[in-house]
Every structure is written in structure tokens, then in C-alpha cells.
Coordinates of C-alpha atoms and ligand atoms in Angstrom, one line a residue:
M1 CA 109.9 52.0 84.9
L2 CA 106.8 54.0 84.6
R3 CA 105.3 52.9 88.2
L4 CA 109.2 52.6 89.8
E5 CA 109.1 55.8 88.8
H6 CA 105.4 56.7 91.0
A7 CA 106.9 55.6 93.6
W8 CA 109.6 56.7 94.0
T9 CA 107.3 60.8 92.9
W10 CA 104.9 58.9 95.9
L11 CA 108.7 58.7 98.5
A12 CA 110.2 61.0 97.4
V13 CA 106.6 63.6 98.3
T14 CA 105.7 61.4 101.1
V15 CA 109.6 62.1 102.5
G16 CA 109.0 66.0 101.5
A17 CA 105.3 66.3 103.8
L18 CA 107.8 64.4 107.2
L19 CA 109.8 67.5 106.1
G20 CA 107.4 69.8 106.2
V21 CA 108.4 70.9 102.4
T22 CA 105.2 71.4 100.1
P23 CA 106.7 70.7 96.7
S24 CA 104.4 73.9 94.8
A25 CA 105.5 76.5 97.0
S26 CA 109.0 75.2 97.1
R27 CA 109.9 75.4 93.4
D28 CA 113.6 75.6 93.3
L29 CA 113.4 78.2 90.9
S30 CA 118.1 78.6 90.6
G31 CA 118.6 78.2 86.6
S32 CA 114.7 78.4 85.6
R33 CA 116.2 82.6 83.3
P34 CA 112.5 84.5 83.0
N35 CA 113.5 87.6 81.3
I36 CA 114.5 89.8 83.9
L37 CA 113.3 93.9 83.8
L38 CA 114.5 96.2 86.1
L39 CA 112.8 99.6 86.4
M40 CA 114.5 102.1 88.3
A41 CA 112.6 105.4 89.1
D42 CA 115.6 108.4 89.8
D43 CA 114.7 110.0 93.5
F44 CA 111.3 109.0 93.6
G45 CA 110.0 109.3 96.7
I46 CA 108.6 106.0 98.3
G47 CA 105.8 108.3 99.6
D48 CA 104.4 109.2 96.3
I49 CA 102.5 106.3 95.2
G50 CA 99.3 105.3 96.0
C51 CA 100.0 101.8 97.3
Y52 CA 102.5 103.4 99.1
G53 CA 100.2 105.4 101.0
N54 CA 99.6 108.7 98.7
D55 CA 95.7 108.9 98.3
T56 CA 95.8 112.3 96.1
I57 CA 99.1 111.6 92.9
R58 CA 98.2 108.7 90.7
T59 CA 99.7 105.6 90.0
P60 CA 97.5 103.3 88.3
N61 CA 100.6 100.9 86.7
I62 CA 103.2 101.3 89.7
D63 CA 99.9 100.1 92.0
R64 CA 98.8 97.0 89.4
L65 CA 102.7 96.0 89.5
A66 CA 102.2 95.5 93.5
R67 CA 98.3 93.7 93.2
D68 CA 99.9 91.6 91.0
G69 CA 102.7 90.7 92.9
V70 CA 105.6 90.6 95.9
M71 CA 105.9 94.6 97.1
L72 CA 107.9 95.3 99.9
T73 CA 107.9 98.0 102.4
Q74 CA 111.3 98.3 104.1
H75 CA 112.5 98.6 100.9
L76 CA 116.4 100.2 101.3
A77 CA 118.8 101.6 99.1
A78 CA 122.7 101.1 100.1
A79 CA 123.5 105.0 99.9
S80 CA 121.2 108.1 99.5
V81 CA 122.2 109.9 96.1
C82 CA 122.5 108.0 92.6
T83 CA 126.2 107.4 91.7
P84 CA 126.6 105.1 95.4
S85 CA 123.9 103.8 95.2
R86 CA 123.3 102.6 91.6
A87 CA 126.6 100.8 92.5
A88 CA 125.5 99.0 95.1
F89 CA 122.3 97.9 94.0
L90 CA 124.9 97.0 90.5
T91 CA 127.2 95.3 92.2
G92 CA 125.0 94.2 95.7
R93 CA 127.9 95.4 97.9
Y94 CA 128.6 98.6 100.1
P95 CA 129.9 101.7 97.7
L96 CA 132.6 101.6 99.8
R97 CA 133.8 98.1 98.2
S98 CA 133.8 99.3 94.8
G99 CA 135.4 103.2 96.6
M100 CA 132.2 104.9 95.0
V101 CA 131.8 107.1 98.2
S102 CA 133.4 110.4 98.9
S103 CA 135.0 112.0 101.7
N104 CA 135.5 115.0 100.8
G105 CA 132.0 116.7 99.8
Y106 CA 131.4 115.6 96.0
R107 CA 129.0 112.6 96.5
V108 CA 128.3 111.9 93.4
L109 CA 130.0 112.7 89.6
Q110 CA 129.8 116.3 88.6
W111 CA 131.0 116.2 85.0
T112 CA 130.3 113.1 82.2
G113 CA 134.1 114.1 81.4
V114 CA 136.1 113.0 84.8
S115 CA 138.2 110.2 84.9
G116 CA 136.3 108.4 88.4
G117 CA 133.2 106.2 87.7
L118 CA 132.3 101.7 88.4
P119 CA 135.7 100.2 88.9
T120 CA 136.0 97.3 85.6
N121 CA 137.0 94.8 87.9
E122 CA 133.9 95.1 89.7
T123 CA 131.0 92.8 88.3
T124 CA 127.5 94.1 87.6
F125 CA 125.0 91.4 87.4
A126 CA 124.5 92.5 83.6
K127 CA 128.0 90.4 83.4
I128 CA 126.9 87.5 84.7
L129 CA 123.6 86.7 83.1
K130 CA 125.2 88.1 79.4
D131 CA 127.4 84.9 80.2
R132 CA 125.4 83.2 80.9
G133 CA 123.5 84.2 77.1
Y134 CA 121.5 86.8 78.4
A135 CA 120.4 90.1 76.1
T136 CA 122.0 93.4 78.2
G137 CA 120.5 96.5 77.9
L138 CA 120.6 99.1 79.7
I139 CA 118.1 102.0 78.8
G140 CA 117.7 105.6 80.4
K141 CA 120.0 107.3 83.3
W142 CA 124.1 105.5 83.7
H143 CA 126.0 107.9 86.2
L144 CA 128.2 105.5 86.8
G145 CA 131.3 107.5 84.6
L146 CA 132.3 106.8 81.6
N147 CA 136.5 107.4 80.7
C148 CA 139.4 107.4 82.6
E149 CA 142.4 108.4 79.8
S150 CA 141.5 109.6 76.9
P151 CA 137.7 110.7 75.6
N152 CA 136.3 106.9 73.8
D153 CA 138.7 104.6 76.4
H154 CA 134.6 104.3 77.7
C155 CA 136.4 102.3 80.5
H156 CA 133.8 102.8 83.7
H157 CA 130.9 102.3 79.6
P158 CA 128.0 100.1 80.4
L159 CA 129.3 98.2 76.7
N160 CA 132.7 97.5 80.2
H161 CA 130.6 96.3 82.2
G162 CA 128.6 93.5 81.5
F163 CA 125.5 95.1 78.6
D164 CA 125.2 94.8 75.7
H165 CA 122.8 98.1 74.3
F166 CA 123.0 101.3 75.9
Y167 CA 120.6 103.8 75.7
G168 CA 119.9 107.2 77.1
M169 CA 122.5 109.4 79.1
P170 CA 126.2 108.7 80.3
F171 CA 125.2 111.3 83.0
S172 CA 121.9 112.9 85.0
M173 CA 119.1 115.1 83.9
M174 CA 119.7 117.8 85.8
G175 CA 117.9 121.1 86.7
D176 CA 121.4 122.5 84.4
C177 CA 120.6 120.3 81.7
I178 CA 117.5 123.4 80.6
R179 CA 119.5 126.0 82.7
W180 CA 117.0 126.6 85.2
E181 CA 116.7 128.6 88.6
L182 CA 116.7 124.7 90.6
S183 CA 120.7 124.3 89.6
E184 CA 122.9 122.0 90.5
K185 CA 125.9 123.1 90.1
R186 CA 126.1 126.5 87.7
A187 CA 125.0 128.2 90.0
G188 CA 127.6 128.4 92.5
M189 CA 130.4 128.6 89.9
E190 CA 129.5 131.0 88.4
R191 CA 129.5 132.6 91.8
K192 CA 132.5 131.2 92.3
L193 CA 134.1 132.5 88.7
N194 CA 132.2 135.7 88.6
V195 CA 134.4 136.8 92.6
C196 CA 137.3 136.0 89.8
F197 CA 136.2 137.7 86.4
Q198 CA 136.2 141.1 89.3
I199 CA 139.5 140.4 91.0
M200 CA 140.7 139.3 87.9
A201 CA 139.2 143.1 86.5
V202 CA 140.8 145.2 88.9
A203 CA 144.1 144.1 89.1
A204 CA 143.9 145.3 85.7
L205 CA 142.9 147.7 86.3
T206 CA 144.4 149.2 89.0
L207 CA 147.8 147.6 86.6
T208 CA 146.9 149.6 83.4
A209 CA 146.4 153.3 85.5
G210 CA 149.5 152.0 87.7
K211 CA 151.2 152.5 83.5
L212 CA 149.1 154.3 82.1
T213 CA 149.9 157.4 85.8
H214 CA 153.6 156.2 85.1
L215 CA 153.5 155.2 88.6
T216 CA 155.4 151.3 88.4
S217 CA 157.3 150.5 86.3
G218 CA 158.3 147.3 84.3
S219 CA 157.8 145.9 80.9
W220 CA 153.5 145.6 79.8
T221 CA 153.0 142.0 80.7
P222 CA 152.2 141.8 83.7
V223 CA 148.6 144.3 82.1
I224 CA 148.1 142.4 79.8
W225 CA 147.9 138.5 81.6
S226 CA 145.3 139.8 83.9
T227 CA 143.3 141.3 80.7
M228 CA 143.5 138.0 79.5
A229 CA 142.8 136.0 82.0
A230 CA 140.3 139.2 83.0
I231 CA 138.3 138.5 79.9
L232 CA 138.5 134.5 79.9
L233 CA 136.3 134.6 83.1
F234 CA 134.7 136.9 81.6
T235 CA 133.7 134.8 78.3
T236 CA 133.9 131.5 80.8
T237 CA 130.6 132.6 82.9
Y238 CA 129.0 134.1 80.5
F239 CA 129.1 130.7 78.7
L240 CA 129.2 127.7 81.5
G241 CA 125.0 126.9 81.3
D242 CA 126.3 126.0 77.7
L243 CA 128.5 124.3 78.2
I244 CA 126.9 122.6 80.9
V245 CA 124.3 122.0 78.7
H246 CA 126.6 120.4 76.1
A247 CA 129.2 119.1 78.5
D248 CA 126.6 116.5 79.5
C249 CA 123.2 116.9 78.4
F250 CA 123.5 114.3 75.8
L251 CA 122.1 111.5 74.1
M252 CA 124.7 108.1 73.2
R253 CA 123.3 104.4 72.1
N254 CA 125.9 102.4 72.7
H255 CA 129.7 103.7 71.9
T256 CA 128.9 107.3 69.8
I257 CA 126.8 110.0 71.2
T258 CA 123.8 110.8 68.7
E259 CA 122.5 113.8 70.1
Q260 CA 124.0 116.4 71.6
P261 CA 122.7 118.2 73.7
M262 CA 119.5 116.6 74.4
H263 CA 116.7 117.5 72.9
F264 CA 114.3 117.2 75.7
P265 CA 110.2 117.5 73.8
R266 CA 110.8 114.6 71.9
T267 CA 113.3 112.1 74.9
T268 CA 110.0 110.3 76.3
S269 CA 109.5 109.0 73.4
L270 CA 112.4 107.8 72.1
I271 CA 113.2 106.2 76.0
L272 CA 109.8 104.1 74.8
K273 CA 110.6 103.3 72.1
E274 CA 113.9 101.8 72.2
V275 CA 112.9 100.0 75.1
S276 CA 109.8 98.0 73.6
S277 CA 112.1 98.2 69.9
F278 CA 114.2 96.0 72.3
I279 CA 112.6 94.2 74.3
Q280 CA 110.7 93.0 70.5
R281 CA 114.5 92.6 69.1
N282 CA 115.7 90.0 72.0
K283 CA 112.1 87.8 73.1
Q284 CA 113.8 84.7 71.6
T285 CA 116.4 85.0 74.3
P286 CA 115.8 85.6 77.8
F287 CA 116.9 89.4 78.4
L288 CA 117.5 91.3 81.3
L289 CA 116.6 95.1 80.7
F290 CA 117.4 97.9 83.1
V291 CA 115.3 100.8 82.9
S292 CA 117.2 103.0 83.7
F293 CA 114.0 106.8 84.4
L294 CA 115.7 110.0 83.5
H295 CA 111.7 110.8 85.5
V296 CA 111.6 111.8 88.8
H297 CA 115.1 114.0 88.7
T298 CA 114.9 118.0 88.1
P299 CA 114.3 120.0 86.1
L300 CA 111.0 117.0 85.4
I301 CA 110.5 117.7 81.9
T302 CA 107.3 116.5 80.9
T303 CA 105.6 116.8 77.8
E304 CA 103.2 119.0 77.4
K305 CA 99.8 116.1 78.0
F306 CA 101.1 115.7 81.6
R307 CA 101.7 119.8 82.4
G308 CA 99.3 121.0 85.1
K309 CA 96.9 117.6 85.3
S310 CA 97.9 116.6 88.9
V311 CA 97.4 117.3 92.0
H312 CA 101.0 118.1 93.0
G313 CA 102.4 120.8 90.7
L314 CA 104.3 120.1 88.1
Y315 CA 106.4 117.4 90.0
G316 CA 103.1 115.1 90.5
D317 CA 102.3 116.2 87.1
N318 CA 106.7 114.1 86.4
T319 CA 105.6 110.8 88.7
E320 CA 102.2 110.5 86.9
E321 CA 103.5 110.5 83.4
M322 CA 106.0 108.2 84.9
D323 CA 103.7 105.9 85.7
W324 CA 102.3 106.2 82.4
M325 CA 106.0 105.0 80.5
L326 CA 106.2 102.3 83.3
G327 CA 102.2 101.5 81.9
K328 CA 103.3 101.0 78.2
I329 CA 106.7 98.9 78.6
L330 CA 103.9 96.7 81.1
D331 CA 101.6 97.0 78.0
T332 CA 104.9 95.4 75.4
L333 CA 105.3 92.7 77.9
D334 CA 102.2 91.2 77.3
T335 CA 101.3 92.1 73.6
E336 CA 104.5 90.2 73.2
G337 CA 103.3 87.2 75.3
L338 CA 106.1 87.3 77.0
A339 CA 104.2 89.3 80.8
N340 CA 104.2 85.2 82.4
S341 CA 107.9 84.2 82.1
T342 CA 109.6 87.8 83.2
L343 CA 110.5 89.1 85.8
V344 CA 109.4 93.0 87.0
Y345 CA 111.4 95.3 90.1
F346 CA 110.1 98.7 90.3
T347 CA 112.3 100.8 92.4
S348 CA 114.2 104.2 93.3
D349 CA 117.9 104.9 94.0
H350 CA 116.8 106.6 96.4
G351 CA 115.0 109.4 99.1
G352 CA 112.9 112.3 97.7
S353 CA 114.8 115.4 97.0
L354 CA 113.5 117.8 100.3
E355 CA 115.5 120.8 98.8
S356 CA 114.1 120.1 95.1
R357 CA 111.8 123.6 96.8
L358 CA 111.3 127.3 95.4
R359 CA 109.3 129.9 96.1
N360 CA 107.2 127.9 98.2
N361 CA 106.6 125.0 95.0
Q362 CA 108.1 120.8 96.0
Y363 CA 110.0 120.4 93.3
G364 CA 110.9 117.1 95.9
G365 CA 109.5 113.9 96.0
S366 CA 107.6 113.5 99.0
N367 CA 109.0 109.9 101.9
G368 CA 105.6 109.7 104.1
I369 CA 106.1 108.9 107.2
Y370 CA 109.5 108.6 107.6
K371 CA 111.9 111.5 108.2
G372 CA 114.7 112.8 106.2
G373 CA 115.1 112.3 103.1
K374 CA 117.1 112.8 99.1
G375 CA 121.3 113.4 100.0
M376 CA 120.9 111.8 104.3
G377 CA 122.6 108.3 105.2
G378 CA 120.7 107.8 107.4
W379 CA 117.2 108.8 108.2
E380 CA 115.1 106.9 106.6
G381 CA 113.6 108.8 104.2
G382 CA 116.5 108.8 102.0
I383 CA 117.0 105.3 102.3
R384 CA 113.1 103.3 102.3
V385 CA 112.1 103.5 99.3
P386 CA 109.8 101.6 96.9
G387 CA 110.7 97.7 95.7
I388 CA 107.9 95.7 93.4
F389 CA 109.1 92.3 92.2
R390 CA 105.5 90.5 90.0
W391 CA 106.1 87.2 88.1
P392 CA 102.7 86.7 87.7
G393 CA 101.8 82.1 88.4
V394 CA 105.3 82.1 90.1
L395 CA 105.1 84.6 93.4
P396 CA 101.8 85.4 94.9
A397 CA 99.6 88.8 93.9
G398 CA 98.8 90.9 96.0
R399 CA 101.9 89.9 99.0
V400 CA 103.1 92.2 101.0
I401 CA 105.9 91.9 103.3
H402 CA 108.1 94.3 106.2
E403 CA 111.1 91.9 106.6
P404 CA 114.3 94.8 105.8
T405 CA 115.3 93.9 102.1
S406 CA 118.1 96.5 100.3
L407 CA 118.2 97.4 96.9
M408 CA 121.8 95.2 97.2
D409 CA 119.9 91.9 96.8
V410 CA 118.7 92.9 93.2
F411 CA 122.1 90.9 92.0
P412 CA 122.2 87.5 93.8
T413 CA 118.1 87.2 92.8
V414 CA 118.9 87.4 89.3
V415 CA 122.0 86.0 89.0
E416 CA 120.5 82.3 90.9
L417 CA 117.4 83.3 88.7
G418 CA 119.8 83.3 85.2
G419 CA 121.7 80.9 86.6
G420 CA 124.3 82.5 87.0
H421 CA 127.1 81.5 90.9
V422 CA 127.1 85.6 92.9
P423 CA 131.8 86.2 92.3
Q424 CA 133.6 84.6 96.2
D425 CA 136.7 85.7 95.4
R426 CA 135.2 89.5 97.0
V427 CA 132.4 89.8 99.6
I428 CA 128.7 90.2 98.6
D429 CA 126.5 92.0 100.9
G430 CA 123.4 91.6 99.1
R431 CA 121.3 88.4 99.6
S432 CA 119.1 86.1 97.3
L433 CA 115.0 87.3 97.8
V434 CA 114.2 84.7 96.6
P435 CA 112.5 82.4 99.2
L436 CA 110.7 85.8 100.9
L437 CA 109.8 86.8 97.2
Q438 CA 108.6 82.9 97.1
G439 CA 106.9 82.6 100.6
T440 CA 109.4 79.7 101.8
A441 CA 111.5 82.2 104.0
E442 CA 109.2 83.2 107.1
H443 CA 112.4 86.3 107.3
S444 CA 114.7 88.7 105.8
A445 CA 119.0 87.2 105.3
H446 CA 119.6 90.4 106.7
E447 CA 120.1 91.1 110.0
F448 CA 122.2 94.0 109.8
L449 CA 122.2 96.9 108.0
F450 CA 124.4 99.8 107.8
H451 CA 124.1 102.9 106.9
Y452 CA 126.0 105.8 105.1
C453 CA 127.0 109.1 104.0
G454 CA 129.8 108.9 101.3
K455 CA 132.1 106.8 103.1
Y456 CA 130.7 107.6 106.8
L457 CA 128.7 105.7 108.7
H458 CA 125.5 107.5 109.7
A459 CA 124.0 104.0 111.5
A460 CA 123.0 100.6 111.2
R461 CA 119.8 98.6 111.8
W462 CA 119.1 95.3 113.5
H463 CA 116.6 93.5 112.3
E464 CA 116.4 91.2 116.1
K465 CA 114.3 88.5 115.2
D466 CA 113.4 86.9 118.2
S467 CA 111.6 89.5 119.0
G468 CA 110.6 91.2 116.2
R469 CA 111.4 95.0 117.2
L470 CA 113.7 96.6 114.8
W471 CA 116.4 98.3 116.6
K472 CA 118.3 101.3 114.7
V473 CA 121.1 103.2 116.1
H474 CA 122.4 106.7 115.1
Y475 CA 125.9 107.4 115.8
M476 CA 125.4 111.3 113.5
T477 CA 123.3 112.9 111.9
P478 CA 122.9 116.1 109.9
R479 CA 122.5 119.0 111.2
F480 CA 119.2 120.8 109.1
H481 CA 119.3 124.2 107.9
P482 CA 117.2 126.3 109.3
K483 CA 117.4 124.8 112.9
G484 CA 114.3 122.4 112.9
A485 CA 113.6 122.4 109.2
G486 CA 113.8 118.5 108.8
A487 CA 116.5 119.0 105.2
C488 CA 119.2 121.1 104.3
H489 CA 117.6 123.8 102.6
G490 CA 120.0 126.4 100.6
Q491 CA 122.7 123.6 100.3
G492 CA 121.8 121.2 98.0
V493 CA 122.0 117.9 100.3
C494 CA 122.6 117.5 104.1
P495 CA 126.3 117.4 104.2
C496 CA 127.9 113.7 105.8
S497 CA 131.1 114.7 107.8
G498 CA 132.4 117.6 109.9
D499 CA 130.5 120.5 111.2
G500 CA 127.5 119.4 108.8
V501 CA 126.0 116.5 111.2
T502 CA 126.5 116.2 115.1
Q503 CA 129.0 113.5 116.6
H504 CA 125.5 111.2 119.2
S505 CA 127.8 109.4 121.7
P506 CA 125.8 107.8 123.3
P507 CA 124.6 107.3 119.7
L508 CA 120.5 108.2 119.1
L509 CA 118.6 104.9 119.9
F510 CA 115.1 104.6 117.9
D511 CA 112.8 101.2 117.8
L512 CA 111.9 101.3 113.9
S513 CA 109.0 99.0 115.2
R514 CA 106.8 101.3 117.0
D515 CA 108.8 104.0 115.9
P516 CA 108.7 104.1 112.3
S517 CA 108.5 108.3 112.0
E518 CA 111.9 108.3 114.1
T519 CA 110.7 110.2 116.6
R520 CA 111.3 109.9 120.4
P521 CA 114.5 108.4 120.7
L522 CA 114.9 105.9 123.7
S523 CA 117.0 105.9 126.8
P524 CA 118.1 103.2 129.2
G525 CA 114.7 105.5 131.3
S526 CA 111.9 104.9 129.1
E527 CA 113.4 100.6 127.0
P528 CA 115.2 97.7 129.8
R529 CA 116.9 97.0 126.6
Y530 CA 119.0 99.8 125.6
H531 CA 122.8 99.0 126.4
A532 CA 122.5 95.5 125.6
V533 CA 120.9 96.8 122.2
L534 CA 123.5 99.8 121.6
A535 CA 126.6 97.1 122.5
R536 CA 125.2 93.5 120.0
V537 CA 125.2 96.2 117.3
H538 CA 128.7 98.0 118.0
E539 CA 129.9 93.6 117.6
A540 CA 127.8 93.7 114.8
L541 CA 129.8 96.5 112.7
E542 CA 133.4 95.6 113.9
Q543 CA 132.6 92.5 112.8
H544 CA 132.2 94.4 108.9
R545 CA 134.6 96.8 109.8
R546 CA 137.1 93.9 110.0
T547 CA 135.0 92.7 105.5
L548 CA 136.0 96.3 104.9
S549 CA 140.0 97.0 102.5
P550 CA 140.6 99.6 100.9
V551 CA 140.2 100.4 97.7
P552 CA 141.5 103.3 95.1
P553 CA 139.1 106.3 95.7
Q554 CA 136.6 107.4 92.2
F555 CA 135.6 110.3 94.4
S556 CA 138.9 111.6 95.5
L557 CA 140.0 114.9 93.0
G558 CA 141.0 114.0 90.9
N559 CA 138.3 111.9 89.7
I560 CA 136.7 114.3 90.0
V561 CA 137.2 116.9 88.6
W562 CA 136.3 118.2 84.8
K563 CA 138.5 117.2 83.3
P564 CA 138.7 119.2 79.4
W565 CA 140.7 116.1 77.2
L566 CA 138.2 113.6 78.6
Q567 CA 134.9 115.1 77.5
P568 CA 132.2 112.9 74.5
C569 CA 132.5 115.4 71.8
C570 CA 130.5 115.2 68.3
G571 CA 130.4 117.4 66.1
T572 CA 134.3 120.0 67.1
F573 CA 134.9 121.4 70.4
P574 CA 134.6 122.7 71.3
L575 CA 130.9 123.6 70.3
C576 CA 130.2 119.8 70.2
A577 CA 126.6 119.9 68.5
C578 CA 125.1 116.6 66.2
T579 CA 121.8 115.8 65.8
Q580 CA 122.9 112.0 64.3
D581 CA 119.5 110.1 64.9
G582 CA 116.9 112.0 62.8
D583 CA 115.1 115.6 62.9
P584 CA 114.7 116.7 66.6
N585 CA 111.3 118.0 65.6
E586 CA 110.2 114.6 65.1
A587 CA 108.3 114.0 68.3
Ligands
NAG1 C1 101.4 113.3 98.0 O1 102.2 112.8 96.9 C2 102.5 114.1 96.4 C3 103.9 114.7 95.8 O2 105.2 114.5 96.2 C4 102.9 115.1 97.9 O3 103.1 116.1 98.3 C5 101.5 114.2 98.8 O4 101.6 115.2 100.8 C6 101.6 113.1 99.3 N1 101.1 112.8 100.0 C7 100.9 111.7 101.2 C8 99.8 111.6 101.8 O5 102.1 111.5 101.3
NAG2 C1 125.6 97.5 70.5 O1 126.6 96.4 70.8 C2 126.7 95.6 70.5 C3 127.4 95.0 70.4 O2 128.5 95.2 71.1 C4 125.2 95.3 70.0 O3 125.0 93.7 70.4 C5 123.9 95.6 69.3 O4 123.5 95.9 68.6 C6 125.2 97.0 70.0 N1 123.4 98.1 69.4 C7 122.8 98.9 68.5 C8 121.9 99.5 68.4 O5 124.0 99.0 67.3
NAG3 C1 99.7 84.4 83.4 O1 99.9 83.7 84.5 C2 98.3 83.4 85.5 C3 99.1 83.2 86.9 O2 99.1 82.8 87.0 C4 97.5 82.6 85.2 O3 96.7 83.4 84.9 C5 97.1 83.5 82.9 O4 96.3 82.4 82.2 C6 98.8 83.3 82.2 N1 98.8 83.7 81.4 C7 99.2 83.0 79.9 C8 99.0 83.7 79.2 O5 99.7 82.2 79.8
NAG4 C1 139.5 96.3 92.0 O1 141.5 96.6 92.0 C2 142.1 97.1 92.8 C3 142.4 98.2 92.7 O2 143.6 97.6 92.8 C4 142.0 96.1 94.5 O3 142.5 97.3 95.1 C5 140.3 96.3 94.5 O4 140.9 94.7 95.8 C6 140.1 95.0 92.8 N1 138.7 94.4 93.5 C7 138.8 93.2 93.5 C8 137.2 93.1 93.3 O5 139.1 93.0 93.0

């Protein structure tokens, strides 16, 4: 019996050798069920990291992860703003396929109390792995919706999308959470409300004067109504900052609000505590933990220990604190003896925000040599993000891969490792990274990738395997403000359509393999293959378009406006305040 087995092994090895397969390198990892720890930073630029070339910011823990694992240099987000990029990450599909894109300028969910969100019939990798027996958790930011019809239906909640544990912000960090000058929505709304108040006040005064001087006849009703409207507008404007803080800046554990509004000095330690207790609780079963950092989104909440410590102001301090948090999380894996049985992944949801600046202080990330940033669908700086995988003893240490890969690839990758199957009833745009990471495949499975801004296709990329050249075609690019600034200052993010963009006909063509900063558009004179490349990309685009079908839009005006009856609130509406997680002063 033993001899026979040996004979078979010998035969298999010989045949394998003849076919050019080396058993050690092609170890079949599907269904090997490692723990999976996914770490995602918010608004973090690829230029902010030591191992990606920054020599003044200190990110020793991210650098260590890269040294011990595989580093991707052309890792691409499917969108350049939070909500759609995260939807694509969790589903492995372009956000257009789930309706998580806008056609109206509102490109991320604007409030917690809206009805839009990740549709319940979308399948996340968490759901598949949960069905395969994984303990699944999400700690940190969600920003993919909460309710559909009532304040407690939680139809878009992480627990309804395959996570069996959630702790964090259903919405997103923002400057408005601390009434910061760099405001996402308060400042703009205040201006509009103020104009309305002034109109109403003038109307009320005119009507009152008319009545008192007997110039107008009729009842007092219009006077009363306009005065009440003016008072209401004034009060709303006055309390708007508070309203936003209470409406969006709160923490939940599972289905329960634990802190509304958040008490920021303790948030970082609460998150770290939650991560380590999740890992300890679930170390016996394989687990999937998605840590979705609130760092390094504005307002850059940073604990005392890190303030003023970097050479890059508050943004640098916040980055270094996040790196420290990441180190703490890796330490937990080490002390629990889980490092070798855990696949760790680190990324950012999209590029750094160039518009986050105030009086010459930069509060957003840097995207290194790449043009553009957050909010720009086509330019490389908005979508090229860090991507690092570590799995000691299984993935090679210190390997760097320059092939095009997507955040959507994480979906089929973790599904395969966890022993699940990708859904067959829908298009999945991600491709498993396992062969590329292991080194059994030389090339990425992506020949083409499409870069959307909202629902508008801005650019496409073709990795031509034979020549190794990397073509990028831009059909539309944002109009910078002021001209030549490289960003859209004063506008939050650059627009995707209308007057805010330039349509290019013929399209702009770049060869990123020679011009990664997209500074020298090619012409038929400078590039003999100009027409052939444009034609090939156009053909791929037509093919891609044939796979799209219309779905309910999640960012329609009806789905994006604040609906008071969907507002999660602990305590009495509209006060909405509680701390159920102990003493807020205990840090
Ligand atoms: C390093 O990151 C900081 C913070 O974003 C940035 O200001 C600086 O330009 C970066 N340095 C390099 C070499 O990219
Ligand atoms: C969250 O809910 C799940 C069940 O849905 C439960 O297993 C888990 O323990 C809960 N977590 C906490 C902290 O209550
Ligand atoms: C983890 O894997 C590395 C790399 O293969 C190996 O050197 C180390 O001894 C392993 N550690 C444990 C605790 O097994
Ligand atoms: C989800 O439901 C919507 C609306 O019924 C439908 O258009 C869409 O195709 C469905 N998506 C999937 C993945 O089944």
C-alpha cells in the first residue's frame, strides 16, 4: 500500500515536472481557510507611505507589512469617493452594477437618515464566508446606508450584509463632527438657510408693516405664517451644526446606538479594544475581520500622544497614529499566535483629498507622482492606492508586483481562500489575486479596467500583455479650479459631468508605462499605434457596456435626502443623546 502511494507520488511529481509545475510554488490555496484581516484607511494617499516612496512620514508598521508580504504598486479603487468604492470592494462589482453611483452630483450618501444604501440583494464576501462558517466582523466606518423605510429596519446595516458583528460609525467621519472650519455640508447648508431666512424675514417685516399702516387689507394669517417660517429658519440655522453632529456622528454596536454623539478623545482606544476582543473571541474559528479605519479622514482626530509629532502637520500626525494602530493590531495577531494563519491586507478606499486645505495647511493626503486625487474618477491620483498582502510562509516576503489589480479583486480572492464560491447569477468584475500573489501567474487577469466618476465613464486602461505597455484613455477630465491648480478648490471635490468637465474628442491617450504622471498626451504623430490603441480600447468598452443593465439608483434625490423618520436616535428625538458604553470620561 505504502509502496503504491509512493509510486503515485513519484508519478505525480514526474508528470508535474514535465508539465513545468513545481509543487511548492503551486500549493493549492483554495479552501485553505486562513483568518482574513482586511485593513482599509479612509482618504489615504499612496504618497503618504514609507514603502511607497515617502521618506519623511513615519509608517514603520505598514512598511513592515510590505517587507513581510506582497506589495502591489498598481492597485486601483473602483471609484474615487467613499461610498461607491466601498460598495465595489465588498461586492466585487463596479458600483454602477448595484446602483451605488450618482448622476446628480451627490456622490456619497449625505446623511445617516437616508433611504439609499447597498441593496439587500447584493452579496458581499462577508456573507459568503459567514455561510462557510467564518466569524465575520466589521469595525469602523460603514457609509453604505442604514434604513429603507423605518428607523429600525436596518436594511442596509452591516449585519444585514454578512457581518455578524459590527462596531463603529454607520456613517462617516467628517469635519462637521467637530464643527470644524473644513466643513462637508454644514457651511454650504448654513449659507442656503441664511438666504431663505433673510427672504422670509423681509417678507414678514413687509407684511407686518403693510398691516400696521393699513396699506394692505386681509387677515393676519400671512404675517403669522411668514414670521413663524422666519423663526424656524433662524433656529434651524443656529442649531444646524448640533443637528449634524447628533444625526451622523454616533457609534453603534450591532443594532444598538452606544454613543450619540461620539466622544472623540476615546474613539481610537475604543476601536482598538474592540478589534483585540474580536480577535480573542474568535481565534478558534476562522474569522474575517474588516477594520475600516476612521483615519485619515478630516477632521483628523488625533490623540495627544501623536499631536505635533510628525513633520507634516495634523495630517502627518494622524497618519502616524493610524500606522501605530495598525502595529497594535498586528501585535495582537502575534500574541495570539495567529500571524501565520492570517492573511492580512491593507489598502485605502481611494486617493488623498487635494481640496482639504485651509490657509496653506494641507489636511488631505498626497498621491505621490500621480496626477489628481479624491473625487476625480479618471486621473491616477484619485484611484491608485496602496495594496499589501501578508501571509507568512505562504506568500513570498518582499515581492513587489506592478501589474494592474483592483480593490474588487479582494472579493473573489477571499471567497476562494475561504472555500466559498462566487455568485454565478451576476457579473463579478474582480479576479482572484491568488495566482499573482503566489507567483504562479505572471500577469494580472485584468486586461482592461474602467474608471468611472459617478455614473459617467471618464477613462479606461489597457494593459497590453505582449508589449507590457499600459495605455490609459481619458474621455472626460475635470476642469480644475482655479485653472491649472490640479484640483477643484472651493468645490469640495471635482464634478463628474456638465460644465465641470472637459469632453475629449479624440480622447486623451497616455502610456503610463513611460509616463505614470500623465503629463504627455500622445498624438498620431508621436505614437504610431495611436489609432489602433484607441480602437482596441473602444471595442473593449463596448463589450463592457453590453454587460451593464439598469438597476434602481441608490443616489436618486429621493434616496439621498434626509428623512427625519429614518433618523437613528437614542433618547428622545430630536435630542438624540446617550452613552451606553460606560463613562465618557474614561479614556
Ligand atoms: C510625504 O507625505 C506628506 C504628507 O502627505 C507630503 O506632504 C509629502 O509631500 C510626502 N513626501 C513625498 C516624498 O511624497
Ligand atoms: C452581535 O450580534 C451577533 C448576532 O447577530 C452576536 O453573535 C454578537 O455576539 C453580537 N455582538 C455583540 C457585541 O453583542
Ligand atoms: C511563521 O512563518 C514563518 C515563515 O515561514 C516562519 O519563519 C515562522 O517560524 C513561523 N512562525 C510560527 C510560530 O510558526
Ligand atoms: C436586485 O434587485 C434589483 C431591483 O429589483 C434588480 O434590478 C437587480 O438586478 C437585482 N440585483 C441582483 C444582483 O440580483
